[in-house]
mmCIF file of C-alpha atoms and ligand atoms in Angstrom:
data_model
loop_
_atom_site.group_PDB
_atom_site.id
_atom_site.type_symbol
_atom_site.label_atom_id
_atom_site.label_comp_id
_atom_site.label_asym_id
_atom_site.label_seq_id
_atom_site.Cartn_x
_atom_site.Cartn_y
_atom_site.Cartn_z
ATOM 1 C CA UNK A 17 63.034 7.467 109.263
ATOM 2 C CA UNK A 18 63.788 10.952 107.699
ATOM 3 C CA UNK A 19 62.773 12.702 104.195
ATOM 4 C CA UNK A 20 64.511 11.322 100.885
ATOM 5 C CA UNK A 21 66.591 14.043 99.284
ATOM 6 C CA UNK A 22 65.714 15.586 95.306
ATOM 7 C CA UNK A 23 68.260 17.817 93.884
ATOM 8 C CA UNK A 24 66.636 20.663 91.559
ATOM 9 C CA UNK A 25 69.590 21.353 89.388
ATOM 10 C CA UNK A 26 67.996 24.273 87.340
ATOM 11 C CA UNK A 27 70.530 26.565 88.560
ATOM 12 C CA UNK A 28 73.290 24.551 86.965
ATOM 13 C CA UNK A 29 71.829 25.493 83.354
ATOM 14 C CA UNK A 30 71.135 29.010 84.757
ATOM 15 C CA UNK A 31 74.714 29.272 85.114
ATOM 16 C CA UNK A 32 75.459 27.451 81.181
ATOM 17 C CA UNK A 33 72.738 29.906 79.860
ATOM 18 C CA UNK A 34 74.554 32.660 81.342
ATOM 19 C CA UNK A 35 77.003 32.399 78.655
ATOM 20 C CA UNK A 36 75.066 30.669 76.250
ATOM 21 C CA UNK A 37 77.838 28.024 76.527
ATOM 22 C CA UNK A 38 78.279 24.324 76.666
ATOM 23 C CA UNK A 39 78.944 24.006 80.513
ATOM 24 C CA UNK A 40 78.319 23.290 82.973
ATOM 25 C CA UNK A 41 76.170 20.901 82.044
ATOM 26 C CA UNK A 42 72.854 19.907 84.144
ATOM 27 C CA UNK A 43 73.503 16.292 83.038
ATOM 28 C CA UNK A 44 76.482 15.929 84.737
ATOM 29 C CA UNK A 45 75.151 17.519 87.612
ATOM 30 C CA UNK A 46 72.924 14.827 87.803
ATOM 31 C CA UNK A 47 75.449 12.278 87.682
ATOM 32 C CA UNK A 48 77.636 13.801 90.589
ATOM 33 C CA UNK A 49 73.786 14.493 92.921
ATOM 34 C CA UNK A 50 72.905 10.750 91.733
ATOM 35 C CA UNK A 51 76.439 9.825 93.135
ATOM 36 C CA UNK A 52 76.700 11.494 96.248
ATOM 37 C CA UNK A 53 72.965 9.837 97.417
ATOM 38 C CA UNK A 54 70.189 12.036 96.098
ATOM 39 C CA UNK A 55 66.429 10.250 95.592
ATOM 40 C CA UNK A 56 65.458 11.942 92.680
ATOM 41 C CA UNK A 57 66.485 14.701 90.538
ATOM 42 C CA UNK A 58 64.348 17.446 89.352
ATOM 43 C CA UNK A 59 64.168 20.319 86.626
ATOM 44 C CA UNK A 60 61.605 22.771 85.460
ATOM 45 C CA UNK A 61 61.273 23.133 81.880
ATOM 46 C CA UNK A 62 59.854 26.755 81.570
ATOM 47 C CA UNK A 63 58.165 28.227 78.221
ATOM 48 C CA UNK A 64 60.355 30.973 78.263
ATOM 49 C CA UNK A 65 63.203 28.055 78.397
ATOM 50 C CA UNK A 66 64.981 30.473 80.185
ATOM 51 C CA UNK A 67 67.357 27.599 81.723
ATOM 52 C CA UNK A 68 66.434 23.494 81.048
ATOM 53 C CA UNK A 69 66.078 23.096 78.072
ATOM 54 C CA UNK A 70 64.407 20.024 76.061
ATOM 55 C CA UNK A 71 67.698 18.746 75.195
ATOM 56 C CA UNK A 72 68.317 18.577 78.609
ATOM 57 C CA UNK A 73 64.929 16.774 79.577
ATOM 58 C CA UNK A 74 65.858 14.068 76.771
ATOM 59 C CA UNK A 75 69.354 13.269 78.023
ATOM 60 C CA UNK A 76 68.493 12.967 81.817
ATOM 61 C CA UNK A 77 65.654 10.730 80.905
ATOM 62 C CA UNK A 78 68.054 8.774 79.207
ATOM 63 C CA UNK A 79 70.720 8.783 82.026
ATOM 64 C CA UNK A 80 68.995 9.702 85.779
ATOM 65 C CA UNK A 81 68.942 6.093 87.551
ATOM 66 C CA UNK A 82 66.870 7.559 90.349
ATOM 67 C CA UNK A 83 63.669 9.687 89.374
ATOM 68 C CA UNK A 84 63.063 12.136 86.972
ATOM 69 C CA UNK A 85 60.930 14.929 88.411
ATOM 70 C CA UNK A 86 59.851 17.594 85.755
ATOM 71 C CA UNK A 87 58.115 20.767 87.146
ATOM 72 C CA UNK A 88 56.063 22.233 84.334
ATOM 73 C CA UNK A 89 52.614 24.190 83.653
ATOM 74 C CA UNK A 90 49.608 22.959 82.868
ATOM 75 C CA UNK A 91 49.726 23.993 79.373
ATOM 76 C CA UNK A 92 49.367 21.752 76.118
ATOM 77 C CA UNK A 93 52.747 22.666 75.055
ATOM 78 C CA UNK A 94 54.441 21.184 78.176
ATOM 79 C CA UNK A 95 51.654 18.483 78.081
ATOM 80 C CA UNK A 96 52.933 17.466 74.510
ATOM 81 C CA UNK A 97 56.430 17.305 75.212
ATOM 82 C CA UNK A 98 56.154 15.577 78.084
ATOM 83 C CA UNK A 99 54.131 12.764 77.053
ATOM 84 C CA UNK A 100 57.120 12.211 74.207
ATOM 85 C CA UNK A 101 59.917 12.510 76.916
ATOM 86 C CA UNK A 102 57.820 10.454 79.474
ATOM 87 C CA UNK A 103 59.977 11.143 82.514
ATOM 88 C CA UNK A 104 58.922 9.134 86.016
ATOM 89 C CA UNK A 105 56.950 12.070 87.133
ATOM 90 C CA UNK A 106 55.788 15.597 87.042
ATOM 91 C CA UNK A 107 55.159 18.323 89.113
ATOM 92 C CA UNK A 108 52.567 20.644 88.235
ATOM 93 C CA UNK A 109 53.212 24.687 89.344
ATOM 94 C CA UNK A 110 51.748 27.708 88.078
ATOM 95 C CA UNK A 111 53.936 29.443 85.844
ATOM 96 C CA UNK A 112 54.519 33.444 85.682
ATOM 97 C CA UNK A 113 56.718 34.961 83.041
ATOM 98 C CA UNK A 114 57.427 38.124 85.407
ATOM 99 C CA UNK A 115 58.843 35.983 88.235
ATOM 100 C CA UNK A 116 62.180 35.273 89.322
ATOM 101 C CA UNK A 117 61.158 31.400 90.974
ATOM 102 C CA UNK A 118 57.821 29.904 91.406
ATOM 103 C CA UNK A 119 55.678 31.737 93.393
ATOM 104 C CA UNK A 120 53.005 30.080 95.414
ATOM 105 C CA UNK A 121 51.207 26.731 95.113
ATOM 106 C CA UNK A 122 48.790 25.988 92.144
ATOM 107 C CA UNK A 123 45.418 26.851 92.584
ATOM 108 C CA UNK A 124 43.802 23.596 91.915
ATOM 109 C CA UNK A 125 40.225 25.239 92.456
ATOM 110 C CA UNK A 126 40.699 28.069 90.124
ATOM 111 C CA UNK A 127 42.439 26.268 87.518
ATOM 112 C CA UNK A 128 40.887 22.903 87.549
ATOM 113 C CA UNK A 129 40.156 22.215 83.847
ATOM 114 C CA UNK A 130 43.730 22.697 83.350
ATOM 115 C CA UNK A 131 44.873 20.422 86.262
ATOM 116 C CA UNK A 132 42.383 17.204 85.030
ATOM 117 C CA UNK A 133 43.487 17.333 81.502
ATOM 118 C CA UNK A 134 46.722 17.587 83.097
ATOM 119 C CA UNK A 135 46.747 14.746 84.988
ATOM 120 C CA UNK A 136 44.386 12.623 82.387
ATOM 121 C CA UNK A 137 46.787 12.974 79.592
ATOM 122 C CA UNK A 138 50.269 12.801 81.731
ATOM 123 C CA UNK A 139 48.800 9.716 83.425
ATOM 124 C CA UNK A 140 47.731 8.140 80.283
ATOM 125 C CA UNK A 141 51.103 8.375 79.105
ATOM 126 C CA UNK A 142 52.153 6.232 82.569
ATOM 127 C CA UNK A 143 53.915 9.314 84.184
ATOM 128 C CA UNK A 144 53.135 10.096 88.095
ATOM 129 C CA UNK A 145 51.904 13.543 88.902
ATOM 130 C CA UNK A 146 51.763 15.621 91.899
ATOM 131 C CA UNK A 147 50.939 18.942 92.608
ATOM 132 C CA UNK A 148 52.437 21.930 93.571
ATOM 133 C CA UNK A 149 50.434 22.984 96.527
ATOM 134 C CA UNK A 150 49.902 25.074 99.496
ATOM 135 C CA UNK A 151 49.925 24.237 102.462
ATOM 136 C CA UNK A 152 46.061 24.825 102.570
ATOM 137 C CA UNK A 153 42.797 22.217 103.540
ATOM 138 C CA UNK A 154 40.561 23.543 100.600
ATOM 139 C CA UNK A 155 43.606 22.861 97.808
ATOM 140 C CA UNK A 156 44.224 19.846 99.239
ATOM 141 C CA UNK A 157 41.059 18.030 99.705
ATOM 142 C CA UNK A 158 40.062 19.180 95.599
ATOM 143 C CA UNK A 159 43.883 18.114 94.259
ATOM 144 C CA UNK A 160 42.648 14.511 95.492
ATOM 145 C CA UNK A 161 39.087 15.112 94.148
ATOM 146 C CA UNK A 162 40.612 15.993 90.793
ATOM 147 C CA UNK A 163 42.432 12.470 90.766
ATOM 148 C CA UNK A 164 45.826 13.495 92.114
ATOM 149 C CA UNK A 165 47.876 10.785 93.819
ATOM 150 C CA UNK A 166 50.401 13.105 95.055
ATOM 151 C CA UNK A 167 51.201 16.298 96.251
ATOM 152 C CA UNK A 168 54.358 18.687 96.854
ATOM 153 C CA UNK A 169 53.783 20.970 99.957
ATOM 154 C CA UNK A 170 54.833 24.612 98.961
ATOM 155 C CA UNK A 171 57.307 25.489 101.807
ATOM 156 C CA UNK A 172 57.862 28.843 100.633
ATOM 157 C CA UNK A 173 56.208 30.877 103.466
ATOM 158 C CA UNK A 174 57.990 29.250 106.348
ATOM 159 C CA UNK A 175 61.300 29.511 104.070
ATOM 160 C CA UNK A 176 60.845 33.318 104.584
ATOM 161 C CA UNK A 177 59.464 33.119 108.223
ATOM 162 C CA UNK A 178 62.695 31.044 109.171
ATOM 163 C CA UNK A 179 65.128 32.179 107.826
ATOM 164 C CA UNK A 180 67.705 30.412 110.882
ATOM 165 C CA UNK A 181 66.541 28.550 112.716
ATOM 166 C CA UNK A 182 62.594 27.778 113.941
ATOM 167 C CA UNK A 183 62.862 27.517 117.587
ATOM 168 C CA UNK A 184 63.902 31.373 117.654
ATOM 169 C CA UNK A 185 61.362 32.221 115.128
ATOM 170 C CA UNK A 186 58.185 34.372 115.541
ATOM 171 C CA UNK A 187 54.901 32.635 116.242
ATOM 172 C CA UNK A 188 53.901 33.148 112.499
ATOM 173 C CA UNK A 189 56.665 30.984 111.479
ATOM 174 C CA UNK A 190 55.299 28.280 114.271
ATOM 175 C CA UNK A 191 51.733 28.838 112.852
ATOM 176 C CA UNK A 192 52.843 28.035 109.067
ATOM 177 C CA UNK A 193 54.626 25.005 110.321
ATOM 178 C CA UNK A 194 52.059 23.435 112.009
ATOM 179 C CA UNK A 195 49.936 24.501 109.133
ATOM 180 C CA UNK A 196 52.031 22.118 106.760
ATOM 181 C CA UNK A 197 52.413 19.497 109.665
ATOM 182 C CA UNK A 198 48.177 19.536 109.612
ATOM 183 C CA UNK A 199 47.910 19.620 106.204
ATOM 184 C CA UNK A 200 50.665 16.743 105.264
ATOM 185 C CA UNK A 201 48.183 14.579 107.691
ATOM 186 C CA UNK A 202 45.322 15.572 106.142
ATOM 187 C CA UNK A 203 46.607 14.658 102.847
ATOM 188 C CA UNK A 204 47.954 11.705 103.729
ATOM 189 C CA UNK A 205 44.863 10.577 105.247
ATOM 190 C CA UNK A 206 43.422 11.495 101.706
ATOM 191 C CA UNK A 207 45.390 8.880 100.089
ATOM 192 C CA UNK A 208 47.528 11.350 98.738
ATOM 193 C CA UNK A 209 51.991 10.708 98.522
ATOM 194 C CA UNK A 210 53.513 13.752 100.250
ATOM 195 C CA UNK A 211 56.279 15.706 99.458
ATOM 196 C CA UNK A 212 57.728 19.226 100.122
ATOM 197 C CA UNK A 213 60.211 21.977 98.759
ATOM 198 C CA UNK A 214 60.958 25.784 98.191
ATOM 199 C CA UNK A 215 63.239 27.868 99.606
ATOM 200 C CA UNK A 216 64.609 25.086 102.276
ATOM 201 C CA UNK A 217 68.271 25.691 103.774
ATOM 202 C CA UNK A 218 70.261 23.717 105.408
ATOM 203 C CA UNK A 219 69.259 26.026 108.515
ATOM 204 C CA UNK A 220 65.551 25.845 108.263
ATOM 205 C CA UNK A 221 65.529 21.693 106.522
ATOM 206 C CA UNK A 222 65.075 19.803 109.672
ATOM 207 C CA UNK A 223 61.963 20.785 111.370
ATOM 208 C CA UNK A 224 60.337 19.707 108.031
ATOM 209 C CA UNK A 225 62.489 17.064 107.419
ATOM 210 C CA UNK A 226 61.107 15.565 111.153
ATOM 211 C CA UNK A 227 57.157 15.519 109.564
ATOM 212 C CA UNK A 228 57.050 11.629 109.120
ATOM 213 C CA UNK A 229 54.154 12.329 106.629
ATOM 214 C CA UNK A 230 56.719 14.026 104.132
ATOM 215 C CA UNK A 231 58.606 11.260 101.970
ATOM 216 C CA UNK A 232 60.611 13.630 100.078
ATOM 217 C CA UNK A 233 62.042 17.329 99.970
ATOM 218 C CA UNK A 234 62.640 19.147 96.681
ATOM 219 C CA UNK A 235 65.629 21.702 97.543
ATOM 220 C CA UNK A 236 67.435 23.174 94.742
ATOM 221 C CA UNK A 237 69.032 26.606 95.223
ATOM 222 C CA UNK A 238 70.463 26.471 98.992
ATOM 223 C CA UNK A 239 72.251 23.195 97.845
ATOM 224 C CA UNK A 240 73.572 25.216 94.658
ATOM 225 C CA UNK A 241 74.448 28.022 96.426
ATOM 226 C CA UNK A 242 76.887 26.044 99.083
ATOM 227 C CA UNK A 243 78.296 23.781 96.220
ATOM 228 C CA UNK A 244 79.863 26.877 94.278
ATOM 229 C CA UNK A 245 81.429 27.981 97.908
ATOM 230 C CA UNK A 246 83.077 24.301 98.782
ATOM 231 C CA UNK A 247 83.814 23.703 95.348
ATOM 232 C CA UNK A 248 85.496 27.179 94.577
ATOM 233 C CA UNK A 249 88.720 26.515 96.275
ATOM 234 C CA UNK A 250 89.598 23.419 94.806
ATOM 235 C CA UNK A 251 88.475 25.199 91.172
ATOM 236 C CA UNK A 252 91.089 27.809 91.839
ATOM 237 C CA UNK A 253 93.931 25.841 93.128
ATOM 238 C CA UNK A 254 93.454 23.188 89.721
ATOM 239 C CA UNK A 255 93.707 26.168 87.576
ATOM 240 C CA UNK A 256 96.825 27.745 89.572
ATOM 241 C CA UNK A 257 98.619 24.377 89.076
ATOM 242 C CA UNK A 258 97.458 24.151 85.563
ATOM 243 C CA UNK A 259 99.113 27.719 84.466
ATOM 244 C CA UNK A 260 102.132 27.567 86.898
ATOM 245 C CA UNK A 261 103.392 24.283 85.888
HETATM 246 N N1 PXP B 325 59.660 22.796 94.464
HETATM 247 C C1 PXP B 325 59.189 23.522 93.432
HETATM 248 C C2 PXP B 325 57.822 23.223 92.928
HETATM 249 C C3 PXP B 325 59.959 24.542 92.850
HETATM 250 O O1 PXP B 325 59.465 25.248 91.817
HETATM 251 C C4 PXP B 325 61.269 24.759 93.343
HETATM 252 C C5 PXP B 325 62.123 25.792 92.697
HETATM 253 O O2 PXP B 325 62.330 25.511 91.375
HETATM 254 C C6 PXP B 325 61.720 23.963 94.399
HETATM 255 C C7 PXP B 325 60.898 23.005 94.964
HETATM 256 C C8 PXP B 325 63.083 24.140 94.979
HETATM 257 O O3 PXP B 325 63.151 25.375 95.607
HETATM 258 P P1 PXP B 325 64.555 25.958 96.042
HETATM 259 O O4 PXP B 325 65.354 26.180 94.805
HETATM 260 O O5 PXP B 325 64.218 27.216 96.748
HETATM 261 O O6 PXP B 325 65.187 24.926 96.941
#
């Protein structure tokens, strides 16, 4: 059956913020993902705003056609502009200022004040949440306790451990895949929708994309990072022809 695809486009407004300039524009990145077949798009507004910003959040709510996926913390600030905005769903994931990307799953047993409200008051305002989550029994079982419907599977780990591809990887890299394999069955068997994403390539995708448990895969920067390569060429030879003509 194979996973649905969601584009993150955050690095696209890295990229405008760079210059602190008009393009390029997440919301046309959305159009041309939406176009070419993605599921679902997906941004993370950050407090630091240090990419998406709100104006972005508004427009794409206004123009995705798929599904909106927001990744925010579990803070009252992102709580209150979220439940304005009212996008199809959020992802909940811990938020560092220090750190370059996310950084682990959300500990739903450490922080789980934080995650009811969360889900209380984003449900309320009819948006789905799921949960930004390790691949671990413990987080799992309380995320559904705590009245989750649905979880993303932090692939992080095995992104590291496979960097190619998994067959010639160590027997850590095997371990941590069966560990999200397990775990995707155990929450599924929870009642729990399952999805997965970080640091997937389009080396290391498949073996995760073959877990029939996981509906969905988040991937954001490998698809970035190939798009400016095949679309660099073609960029160059439309501004030769522009200046030469
Ligand atoms: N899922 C979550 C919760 C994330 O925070 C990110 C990165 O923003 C992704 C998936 C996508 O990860 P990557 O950019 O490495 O594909």
């Amino acid at each position: 059956m194979g996973s649905k695809l969601g584009v993150n486009i955050d690095h696209v407004a890295t990229l405008r913020q760079a210059r602190q300039a008009a393009e390029p524009d997440p919301v046309h990145a959305a159009v041309l993902a939406e176009l070419a077949g993605a599921q679902g798009i997906t941004v993370h507004l950050r407090h630091d705003r240090r990419h998406i910003h709100e104006r972005d959040v508004e427009l794409l709510r206004r123009t995705v056609k798929t599904r909106l996926n927001v990744e925010m913390a579990a803070t009252d600030e992102m709580i209150g502009i979220l439940t304005r905005i009212r996008p199809d769903m959020c992802t909940l994931v811990p938020e560092r200022p220090e750190e370059v990307t996310t950084t682990g799953g959300l500990n739903v047993i450490d922080h789980e004040a934080a995650v009811r409200s969360a889900i209380q008051a984003l449900g309320g305002a009819g948006i789905r949440v799921s949960i930004f989550i390790d691949p671990d029994e413990a987080q799992i079982r309380r995320a559904a306790e705590l009245g989750c419907r649905m979880i993303e599977i932090n692939t992080g780990r095995y992104a590291e451990l496979v960097p190619a591809d998994l067959e010639h990887a160590p027997a850590a890299a095997w371990e941590e895949y069966e560990r999200i394999r397990q775990t995707a069955r155990l929450a599924v068997s929870l009642g729990l929708r399952v999805l997965a994403g970080h640091g997937l390539t389009y080396r290391n995708v498949m073996p995760i994309a073959m877990i029939g448990e996981i509906e969905e895969l988040n991937i954001g920067h490998n698809i970035m990072a190939r798009a400016v390569l095949v679309g660099l060429e073609r960029a160059v030879r439309e501004m030769i022809q522009l200046i030469s003509d």
